[in-house]
Amino acid sequence: MRWVLVAAMVIATVAADLLQSHEMKRAGEQSVSARGLARLLHVIARRRLLILGIACNAVSFLTFMALVQTEPLSFAVPASSSSFVLETLLAKFVLHERIGARRAAGALAVLAGVVLVGS
Amino acid sequence: MTNLARSSSAVLKTYSVLLFFLALKAAGNSSMAWGMKQVPERMSMNPALYLRAMLNPFVAMGVAALILALLTRMALLSLADLSFVLPVTAIGYVIAVFLGKVFLHETVTRQRWLGTLLIFAGAALVGSTSPDTTPIDITPAAEGPK
């Protein structure tokens, strides 16, 4: 059961992040002051794909909530990071981000670390 | 490429938003994990159970902090690449392990501390790259209706 939850969580997380990254880059720079957050809510209300991204986040969050009830936080949190590899590849090929050697090496170190923390 | 002065202040802004996100996420996760352990029912596909779980004040506070964290992360994604945001926000896992040990009394093995060290090093390496490599600055005026 816990791996079904992990799979659902990963798919939802990847969809949420791709949609949100794509939409937020198009929306322009945002801030987190009270005014900035109000403006951000306004941006969200106007963008359907962003709302879809947030819905995916909700699915990801609810599966995470179910997972932490039965599993320790130290399993649930690293398990949720299996989306990491998939998302980094999609960031390069779908979002056209430039991932140089240093960023790739850093991402791999983080991934190895997350796996070690989780197992 | 944008000019140097503008990009260095943008990097500073990116890091402040990142710190704010990490604080919210750590507080939210810990509060929710603590609260969920006090909720007797197993979660299932039934949404009513989730709503009832939110009657627990720790779960409710956790959810509020995590919603604010979500908005903050969206602001972060407007400032930086997804392939930058993912590794640097992994510092959150380090904080989760630390808080799990201190407040929830979870055991932290030597292997887990090694993983923590790798996450730190990797995040620092990614953090030293330019946060935004897709500078297609689309102004609202230049953009067509969606």
PDB file of N, CA and C in Angstrom, chain A residues 11-101:
ATOM      1  N   ILE A  11       3.735  10.999  -9.334  1.00  0.00           N
ATOM      2  CA  ILE A  11       3.098  11.460 -10.580  1.00  0.00           C
ATOM      3  C   ILE A  11       2.470  12.846 -10.376  1.00  0.00           C
ATOM      4  N   ALA A  12       1.760  13.001  -9.271  1.00  0.00           N
ATOM      5  CA  ALA A  12       1.112  14.283  -8.987  1.00  0.00           C
ATOM      6  C   ALA A  12       2.146  15.394  -8.789  1.00  0.00           C
ATOM      7  N   THR A  13       3.252  15.067  -8.125  1.00  0.00           N
ATOM      8  CA  THR A  13       4.287  16.071  -7.848  1.00  0.00           C
ATOM      9  C   THR A  13       4.947  16.560  -9.136  1.00  0.00           C
ATOM     10  N   VAL A  14       5.276  15.610 -10.041  1.00  0.00           N
ATOM     11  CA  VAL A  14       5.918  15.979 -11.304  1.00  0.00           C
ATOM     12  C   VAL A  14       5.006  16.898 -12.109  1.00  0.00           C
ATOM     13  N   ALA A  15       3.731  16.518 -12.232  1.00  0.00           N
ATOM     14  CA  ALA A  15       2.774  17.338 -12.981  1.00  0.00           C
ATOM     15  C   ALA A  15       2.645  18.723 -12.346  1.00  0.00           C
ATOM     16  N   ALA A  16       2.544  18.766 -11.028  1.00  0.00           N
ATOM     17  CA  ALA A  16       2.378  20.038 -10.318  1.00  0.00           C
ATOM     18  C   ALA A  16       3.560  20.968 -10.571  1.00  0.00           C
ATOM     19  N   ASP A  17       4.780  20.440 -10.467  1.00  0.00           N
ATOM     20  CA  ASP A  17       5.966  21.284 -10.597  1.00  0.00           C
ATOM     21  C   ASP A  17       6.180  21.777 -12.020  1.00  0.00           C
ATOM     22  N   LEU A  18       5.952  20.894 -13.003  1.00  0.00           N
ATOM     23  CA  LEU A  18       6.133  21.326 -14.394  1.00  0.00           C
ATOM     24  C   LEU A  18       5.147  22.434 -14.740  1.00  0.00           C
ATOM     25  N   LEU A  19       3.880  22.225 -14.385  1.00  0.00           N
ATOM     26  CA  LEU A  19       2.861  23.228 -14.683  1.00  0.00           C
ATOM     27  C   LEU A  19       3.168  24.546 -13.975  1.00  0.00           C
ATOM     28  N   GLN A  20       3.535  24.448 -12.685  1.00  0.00           N
ATOM     29  CA  GLN A  20       3.775  25.679 -11.924  1.00  0.00           C
ATOM     30  C   GLN A  20       5.016  26.422 -12.390  1.00  0.00           C
ATOM     31  N   SER A  21       6.086  25.671 -12.689  1.00  0.00           N
ATOM     32  CA  SER A  21       7.304  26.330 -13.164  1.00  0.00           C
ATOM     33  C   SER A  21       7.030  27.039 -14.484  1.00  0.00           C
ATOM     34  N   HIS A  22       6.386  26.334 -15.406  1.00  0.00           N
ATOM     35  CA  HIS A  22       6.059  26.910 -16.718  1.00  0.00           C
ATOM     36  C   HIS A  22       5.217  28.181 -16.575  1.00  0.00           C
ATOM     37  N   GLU A  23       4.168  28.097 -15.778  1.00  0.00           N
ATOM     38  CA  GLU A  23       3.248  29.218 -15.632  1.00  0.00           C
ATOM     39  C   GLU A  23       3.856  30.396 -14.866  1.00  0.00           C
ATOM     40  N   MET A  24       4.636  30.099 -13.821  1.00  0.00           N
ATOM     41  CA  MET A  24       5.204  31.186 -13.011  1.00  0.00           C
ATOM     42  C   MET A  24       6.275  31.953 -13.769  1.00  0.00           C
ATOM     43  N   LYS A  25       7.036  31.253 -14.623  1.00  0.00           N
ATOM     44  CA  LYS A  25       8.029  31.955 -15.444  1.00  0.00           C
ATOM     45  C   LYS A  25       7.331  32.933 -16.386  1.00  0.00           C
ATOM     46  N   ARG A  26       6.181  32.521 -16.881  1.00  0.00           N
ATOM     47  CA  ARG A  26       5.427  33.388 -17.791  1.00  0.00           C
ATOM     48  C   ARG A  26       4.772  34.551 -17.058  1.00  0.00           C
ATOM     49  N   ALA A  27       4.414  34.332 -15.786  1.00  0.00           N
ATOM     50  CA  ALA A  27       3.710  35.367 -15.022  1.00  0.00           C
ATOM     51  C   ALA A  27       4.638  36.509 -14.588  1.00  0.00           C
ATOM     52  N   GLY A  28       5.957  36.278 -14.647  1.00  0.00           N
ATOM     53  CA  GLY A  28       6.910  37.303 -14.240  1.00  0.00           C
ATOM     54  C   GLY A  28       7.250  37.204 -12.762  1.00  0.00           C
ATOM     55  N   GLU A  29       8.237  38.026 -12.322  1.00  0.00           N
ATOM     56  CA  GLU A  29       8.756  37.914 -10.959  1.00  0.00           C
ATOM     57  C   GLU A  29       7.719  38.282  -9.903  1.00  0.00           C
ATOM     58  N   GLN A  30       7.608  37.405  -8.883  1.00  0.00           N
ATOM     59  CA  GLN A  30       6.662  37.621  -7.793  1.00  0.00           C
ATOM     60  C   GLN A  30       7.431  37.822  -6.490  1.00  0.00           C
ATOM     61  N   SER A  31       6.753  38.418  -5.495  1.00  0.00           N
ATOM     62  CA  SER A  31       7.405  38.552  -4.185  1.00  0.00           C
ATOM     63  C   SER A  31       6.486  37.981  -3.104  1.00  0.00           C
ATOM     64  N   VAL A  32       6.994  37.892  -1.857  1.00  0.00           N
ATOM     65  CA  VAL A  32       6.200  37.278  -0.788  1.00  0.00           C
ATOM     66  C   VAL A  32       5.816  38.262   0.307  1.00  0.00           C
ATOM     67  N   SER A  33       5.846  39.555  -0.017  1.00  0.00           N
ATOM     68  CA  SER A  33       5.299  40.532   0.925  1.00  0.00           C
ATOM     69  C   SER A  33       3.774  40.366   0.898  1.00  0.00           C
ATOM     70  N   ALA A  34       3.059  41.043   1.826  1.00  0.00           N
ATOM     71  CA  ALA A  34       1.599  40.927   1.854  1.00  0.00           C
ATOM     72  C   ALA A  34       1.015  41.319   0.491  1.00  0.00           C
ATOM     73  N   ARG A  35       1.536  42.411  -0.071  1.00  0.00           N
ATOM     74  CA  ARG A  35       1.052  42.861  -1.386  1.00  0.00           C
ATOM     75  C   ARG A  35       1.426  41.880  -2.481  1.00  0.00           C
ATOM     76  N   GLY A  36       2.652  41.353  -2.360  1.00  0.00           N
ATOM     77  CA  GLY A  36       3.138  40.389  -3.345  1.00  0.00           C
ATOM     78  C   GLY A  36       2.279  39.136  -3.372  1.00  0.00           C
ATOM     79  N   LEU A  37       1.897  38.664  -2.187  1.00  0.00           N
ATOM     80  CA  LEU A  37       1.076  37.454  -2.102  1.00  0.00           C
ATOM     81  C   LEU A  37      -0.327  37.697  -2.655  1.00  0.00           C
ATOM     82  N   ALA A  38      -0.850  38.902  -2.393  1.00  0.00           N
ATOM     83  CA  ALA A  38      -2.168  39.258  -2.939  1.00  0.00           C
ATOM     84  C   ALA A  38      -2.107  39.259  -4.467  1.00  0.00           C
ATOM     85  N   ARG A  39      -1.012  39.803  -4.999  1.00  0.00           N
ATOM     86  CA  ARG A  39      -0.828  39.843  -6.439  1.00  0.00           C
ATOM     87  C   ARG A  39      -0.696  38.425  -6.995  1.00  0.00           C
ATOM     88  N   LEU A  40       0.008  37.582  -6.239  1.00  0.00           N
ATOM     89  CA  LEU A  40       0.192  36.185  -6.653  1.00  0.00           C
ATOM     90  C   LEU A  40      -1.163  35.458  -6.740  1.00  0.00           C
ATOM     91  N   LEU A  41      -2.040  35.714  -5.745  1.00  0.00           N
ATOM     92  CA  LEU A  41      -3.372  35.087  -5.769  1.00  0.00           C
ATOM     93  C   LEU A  41      -4.144  35.532  -7.007  1.00  0.00           C
ATOM     94  N   HIS A  42      -3.949  36.798  -7.372  1.00  0.00           N
ATOM     95  CA  HIS A  42      -4.587  37.344  -8.565  1.00  0.00           C
ATOM     96  C   HIS A  42      -4.072  36.631  -9.818  1.00  0.00           C
ATOM     97  N   VAL A  43      -2.764  36.407  -9.864  1.00  0.00           N
ATOM     98  CA  VAL A  43      -2.142  35.687 -10.988  1.00  0.00           C
ATOM     99  C   VAL A  43      -2.732  34.275 -11.098  1.00  0.00           C
ATOM    100  N   ILE A  44      -2.859  33.607  -9.927  1.00  0.00           N
ATOM    101  CA  ILE A  44      -3.375  32.238  -9.910  1.00  0.00           C
ATOM    102  C   ILE A  44      -4.801  32.187 -10.474  1.00  0.00           C
ATOM    103  N   ALA A  45      -5.620  33.165 -10.043  1.00  0.00           N
ATOM    104  CA  ALA A  45      -7.024  33.180 -10.452  1.00  0.00           C
ATOM    105  C   ALA A  45      -7.183  33.283 -11.972  1.00  0.00           C
ATOM    106  N   ARG A  46      -6.179  33.902 -12.641  1.00  0.00           N
ATOM    107  CA  ARG A  46      -6.303  34.111 -14.085  1.00  0.00           C
ATOM    108  C   ARG A  46      -5.709  32.990 -14.930  1.00  0.00           C
ATOM    109  N   ARG A  47      -4.990  32.048 -14.300  1.00  0.00           N
ATOM    110  CA  ARG A  47      -4.283  31.042 -15.098  1.00  0.00           C
ATOM    111  C   ARG A  47      -4.788  29.637 -14.813  1.00  0.00           C
ATOM    112  N   ARG A  48      -5.449  29.054 -15.794  1.00  0.00           N
ATOM    113  CA  ARG A  48      -6.052  27.735 -15.621  1.00  0.00           C
ATOM    114  C   ARG A  48      -5.017  26.640 -15.376  1.00  0.00           C
ATOM    115  N   LEU A  49      -3.907  26.693 -16.122  1.00  0.00           N
ATOM    116  CA  LEU A  49      -2.891  25.647 -15.959  1.00  0.00           C
ATOM    117  C   LEU A  49      -2.250  25.709 -14.575  1.00  0.00           C
ATOM    118  N   LEU A  50      -2.187  26.925 -14.029  1.00  0.00           N
ATOM    119  CA  LEU A  50      -1.630  27.104 -12.694  1.00  0.00           C
ATOM    120  C   LEU A  50      -2.571  26.482 -11.658  1.00  0.00           C
ATOM    121  N   ILE A  51      -3.871  26.668 -11.868  1.00  0.00           N
ATOM    122  CA  ILE A  51      -4.866  26.066 -10.968  1.00  0.00           C
ATOM    123  C   ILE A  51      -4.801  24.536 -11.049  1.00  0.00           C
ATOM    124  N   LEU A  52      -4.619  24.029 -12.284  1.00  0.00           N
ATOM    125  CA  LEU A  52      -4.451  22.581 -12.461  1.00  0.00           C
ATOM    126  C   LEU A  52      -3.206  22.096 -11.715  1.00  0.00           C
ATOM    127  N   GLY A  53      -2.130  22.877 -11.795  1.00  0.00           N
ATOM    128  CA  GLY A  53      -0.891  22.551 -11.087  1.00  0.00           C
ATOM    129  C   GLY A  53      -1.103  22.485  -9.582  1.00  0.00           C
ATOM    130  N   ILE A  54      -1.884  23.436  -9.062  1.00  0.00           N
ATOM    131  CA  ILE A  54      -2.167  23.455  -7.625  1.00  0.00           C
ATOM    132  C   ILE A  54      -3.045  22.253  -7.242  1.00  0.00           C
ATOM    133  N   ALA A  55      -3.980  21.876  -8.133  1.00  0.00           N
ATOM    134  CA  ALA A  55      -4.818  20.689  -7.879  1.00  0.00           C
ATOM    135  C   ALA A  55      -3.934  19.441  -7.778  1.00  0.00           C
ATOM    136  N   CYS A  56      -2.936  19.352  -8.670  1.00  0.00           N
ATOM    137  CA  CYS A  56      -1.981  18.231  -8.607  1.00  0.00           C
ATOM    138  C   CYS A  56      -1.224  18.258  -7.284  1.00  0.00           C
ATOM    139  N   ASN A  57      -0.887  19.473  -6.819  1.00  0.00           N
ATOM    140  CA  ASN A  57      -0.233  19.635  -5.534  1.00  0.00           C
ATOM    141  C   ASN A  57      -1.102  19.113  -4.396  1.00  0.00           C
ATOM    142  N   ALA A  58      -2.401  19.352  -4.512  1.00  0.00           N
ATOM    143  CA  ALA A  58      -3.332  18.905  -3.477  1.00  0.00           C
ATOM    144  C   ALA A  58      -3.343  17.372  -3.415  1.00  0.00           C
ATOM    145  N   VAL A  59      -3.364  16.722  -4.597  1.00  0.00           N
ATOM    146  CA  VAL A  59      -3.321  15.259  -4.643  1.00  0.00           C
ATOM    147  C   VAL A  59      -2.025  14.759  -4.010  1.00  0.00           C
ATOM    148  N   SER A  60      -0.924  15.394  -4.402  1.00  0.00           N
ATOM    149  CA  SER A  60       0.383  15.033  -3.863  1.00  0.00           C
ATOM    150  C   SER A  60       0.414  15.200  -2.340  1.00  0.00           C
ATOM    151  N   PHE A  61      -0.192  16.288  -1.871  1.00  0.00           N
ATOM    152  CA  PHE A  61      -0.207  16.577  -0.443  1.00  0.00           C
ATOM    153  C   PHE A  61      -1.058  15.576   0.344  1.00  0.00           C
ATOM    154  N   LEU A  62      -2.234  15.226  -0.197  1.00  0.00           N
ATOM    155  CA  LEU A  62      -3.118  14.291   0.517  1.00  0.00           C
ATOM    156  C   LEU A  62      -2.492  12.899   0.601  1.00  0.00           C
ATOM    157  N   THR A  63      -1.811  12.472  -0.482  1.00  0.00           N
ATOM    158  CA  THR A  63      -1.151  11.169  -0.428  1.00  0.00           C
ATOM    159  C   THR A  63      -0.004  11.209   0.586  1.00  0.00           C
ATOM    160  N   PHE A  64       0.678  12.367   0.656  1.00  0.00           N
ATOM    161  CA  PHE A  64       1.757  12.521   1.634  1.00  0.00           C
ATOM    162  C   PHE A  64       1.211  12.437   3.067  1.00  0.00           C
ATOM    163  N   MET A  65       0.064  13.084   3.255  1.00  0.00           N
ATOM    164  CA  MET A  65      -0.580  13.087   4.579  1.00  0.00           C
ATOM    165  C   MET A  65      -0.914  11.657   5.014  1.00  0.00           C
ATOM    166  N   ALA A  66      -1.458  10.861   4.065  1.00  0.00           N
ATOM    167  CA  ALA A  66      -1.797   9.467   4.368  1.00  0.00           C
ATOM    168  C   ALA A  66      -0.527   8.682   4.699  1.00  0.00           C
ATOM    169  N   LEU A  67       0.550   9.006   3.984  1.00  0.00           N
ATOM    170  CA  LEU A  67       1.808   8.291   4.173  1.00  0.00           C
ATOM    171  C   LEU A  67       2.438   8.566   5.545  1.00  0.00           C
ATOM    172  N   VAL A  68       2.424   9.829   5.982  1.00  0.00           N
ATOM    173  CA  VAL A  68       3.082  10.149   7.262  1.00  0.00           C
ATOM    174  C   VAL A  68       2.323   9.590   8.459  1.00  0.00           C
ATOM    175  N   GLN A  69       1.053   9.206   8.234  1.00  0.00           N
ATOM    176  CA  GLN A  69       0.320   8.657   9.377  1.00  0.00           C
ATOM    177  C   GLN A  69       0.829   7.259   9.741  1.00  0.00           C
ATOM    178  N   THR A  70       1.216   6.480   8.706  1.00  0.00           N
ATOM    179  CA  THR A  70       1.655   5.117   8.985  1.00  0.00           C
ATOM    180  C   THR A  70       3.174   4.953   8.949  1.00  0.00           C
ATOM    181  N   GLU A  71       3.850   5.818   8.179  1.00  0.00           N
ATOM    182  CA  GLU A  71       5.310   5.699   8.028  1.00  0.00           C
ATOM    183  C   GLU A  71       5.988   6.851   8.756  1.00  0.00           C
ATOM    184  N   PRO A  72       7.233   6.644   9.213  1.00  0.00           N
ATOM    185  CA  PRO A  72       7.939   7.769   9.844  1.00  0.00           C
ATOM    186  C   PRO A  72       8.234   8.865   8.822  1.00  0.00           C
ATOM    187  N   LEU A  73       8.324  10.081   9.312  1.00  0.00           N
ATOM    188  CA  LEU A  73       8.630  11.238   8.452  1.00  0.00           C
ATOM    189  C   LEU A  73       9.926  10.981   7.673  1.00  0.00           C
ATOM    190  N   SER A  74      10.825  10.221   8.294  1.00  0.00           N
ATOM    191  CA  SER A  74      12.117   9.961   7.665  1.00  0.00           C
ATOM    192  C   SER A  74      12.026   8.920   6.547  1.00  0.00           C
ATOM    193  N   PHE A  75      10.855   8.259   6.376  1.00  0.00           N
ATOM    194  CA  PHE A  75      10.626   7.481   5.144  1.00  0.00           C
ATOM    195  C   PHE A  75       9.841   8.324   4.149  1.00  0.00           C
ATOM    196  N   ALA A  76       8.781   8.966   4.631  1.00  0.00           N
ATOM    197  CA  ALA A  76       7.857   9.689   3.748  1.00  0.00           C
ATOM    198  C   ALA A  76       8.549  10.833   3.004  1.00  0.00           C
ATOM    199  N   VAL A  77       9.370  11.587   3.703  1.00  0.00           N
ATOM    200  CA  VAL A  77      10.012  12.746   3.074  1.00  0.00           C
ATOM    201  C   VAL A  77      10.992  12.323   1.971  1.00  0.00           C
ATOM    202  N   PRO A  78      11.939  11.393   2.235  1.00  0.00           N
ATOM    203  CA  PRO A  78      12.823  10.993   1.132  1.00  0.00           C
ATOM    204  C   PRO A  78      12.092  10.255   0.010  1.00  0.00           C
ATOM    205  N   ALA A  79      11.046   9.463   0.336  1.00  0.00           N
ATOM    206  CA  ALA A  79      10.302   8.754  -0.708  1.00  0.00           C
ATOM    207  C   ALA A  79       9.691   9.743  -1.690  1.00  0.00           C
ATOM    208  N   SER A  80       9.277  10.881  -1.162  1.00  0.00           N
ATOM    209  CA  SER A  80       8.660  11.892  -2.020  1.00  0.00           C
ATOM    210  C   SER A  80       9.684  12.509  -2.975  1.00  0.00           C
ATOM    211  N   SER A  81      10.959  12.212  -2.754  1.00  0.00           N
ATOM    212  CA  SER A  81      11.997  12.823  -3.588  1.00  0.00           C
ATOM    213  C   SER A  81      12.306  12.001  -4.836  1.00  0.00           C
ATOM    214  N   SER A  82      11.615  10.832  -5.008  1.00  0.00           N
ATOM    215  CA  SER A  82      11.878  10.046  -6.224  1.00  0.00           C
ATOM    216  C   SER A  82      11.449  10.798  -7.484  1.00  0.00           C
ATOM    217  N   SER A  83      10.654  11.835  -7.308  1.00  0.00           N
ATOM    218  CA  SER A  83      10.255  12.655  -8.452  1.00  0.00           C
ATOM    219  C   SER A  83      11.411  13.519  -8.962  1.00  0.00           C
ATOM    220  N   PHE A  84      12.433  13.630  -8.139  1.00  0.00           N
ATOM    221  CA  PHE A  84      13.569  14.527  -8.384  1.00  0.00           C
ATOM    222  C   PHE A  84      14.256  14.322  -9.742  1.00  0.00           C
ATOM    223  N   VAL A  85      14.585  13.039 -10.050  1.00  0.00           N
ATOM    224  CA  VAL A  85      15.299  12.721 -11.288  1.00  0.00           C
ATOM    225  C   VAL A  85      14.439  13.069 -12.505  1.00  0.00           C
ATOM    226  N   LEU A  86      13.203  12.578 -12.460  1.00  0.00           N
ATOM    227  CA  LEU A  86      12.245  12.803 -13.539  1.00  0.00           C
ATOM    228  C   LEU A  86      12.058  14.298 -13.799  1.00  0.00           C
ATOM    229  N   GLU A  87      11.913  15.056 -12.717  1.00  0.00           N
ATOM    230  CA  GLU A  87      11.663  16.485 -12.862  1.00  0.00           C
ATOM    231  C   GLU A  87      12.858  17.240 -13.422  1.00  0.00           C
ATOM    232  N   THR A  88      14.066  16.843 -13.009  1.00  0.00           N
ATOM    233  CA  THR A  88      15.261  17.524 -13.499  1.00  0.00           C
ATOM    234  C   THR A  88      15.427  17.272 -15.005  1.00  0.00           C
ATOM    235  N   LEU A  89      15.169  16.031 -15.439  1.00  0.00           N
ATOM    236  CA  LEU A  89      15.236  15.722 -16.876  1.00  0.00           C
ATOM    237  C   LEU A  89      14.185  16.521 -17.653  1.00  0.00           C
ATOM    238  N   LEU A  90      12.973  16.558 -17.135  1.00  0.00           N
ATOM    239  CA  LEU A  90      11.912  17.290 -17.819  1.00  0.00           C
ATOM    240  C   LEU A  90      12.185  18.793 -17.820  1.00  0.00           C
ATOM    241  N   ALA A  91      12.840  19.291 -16.768  1.00  0.00           N
ATOM    242  CA  ALA A  91      13.207  20.715 -16.721  1.00  0.00           C
ATOM    243  C   ALA A  91      14.137  21.042 -17.885  1.00  0.00           C
ATOM    244  N   LYS A  92      15.038  20.097 -18.206  1.00  0.00           N
ATOM    245  CA  LYS A  92      15.973  20.324 -19.306  1.00  0.00           C
ATOM    246  C   LYS A  92      15.266  20.223 -20.653  1.00  0.00           C
ATOM    247  N   PHE A  93      14.491  19.144 -20.849  1.00  0.00           N
ATOM    248  CA  PHE A  93      13.971  18.876 -22.189  1.00  0.00           C
ATOM    249  C   PHE A  93      12.619  19.533 -22.477  1.00  0.00           C
ATOM    250  N   VAL A  94      11.836  19.786 -21.442  1.00  0.00           N
ATOM    251  CA  VAL A  94      10.529  20.416 -21.674  1.00  0.00           C
ATOM    252  C   VAL A  94      10.588  21.910 -21.376  1.00  0.00           C
ATOM    253  N   LEU A  95      11.212  22.279 -20.248  1.00  0.00           N
ATOM    254  CA  LEU A  95      11.257  23.693 -19.869  1.00  0.00           C
ATOM    255  C   LEU A  95      12.475  24.411 -20.461  1.00  0.00           C
ATOM    256  N   HIS A  96      13.384  23.643 -21.090  1.00  0.00           N
ATOM    257  CA  HIS A  96      14.587  24.188 -21.734  1.00  0.00           C
ATOM    258  C   HIS A  96      15.482  24.974 -20.787  1.00  0.00           C
ATOM    259  N   GLU A  97      15.641  24.467 -19.568  1.00  0.00           N
ATOM    260  CA  GLU A  97      16.583  25.097 -18.642  1.00  0.00           C
ATOM    261  C   GLU A  97      17.979  24.598 -18.980  1.00  0.00           C
ATOM    262  N   ARG A  98      18.985  25.472 -18.762  1.00  0.00           N
ATOM    263  CA  ARG A  98      20.357  25.045 -19.046  1.00  0.00           C
ATOM    264  C   ARG A  98      20.973  24.433 -17.792  1.00  0.00           C
ATOM    265  N   ILE A  99      21.191  23.129 -17.841  1.00  0.00           N
ATOM    266  CA  ILE A  99      21.750  22.436 -16.691  1.00  0.00           C
ATOM    267  C   ILE A  99      23.207  22.136 -16.982  1.00  0.00           C
ATOM    268  N   GLY A 100      24.099  22.967 -16.438  1.00  0.00           N
ATOM    269  CA  GLY A 100      25.531  22.791 -16.655  1.00  0.00           C
ATOM    270  C   GLY A 100      26.097  21.687 -15.782  1.00  0.00           C
ATOM    271  N   ALA A 101      27.413  21.446 -15.918  1.00  0.00           N
ATOM    272  CA  ALA A 101      28.070  20.363 -15.181  1.00  0.00           C
ATOM    273  C   ALA A 101      27.921  20.554 -13.669  1.00  0.00           C
TER     274      ALA A 101
END
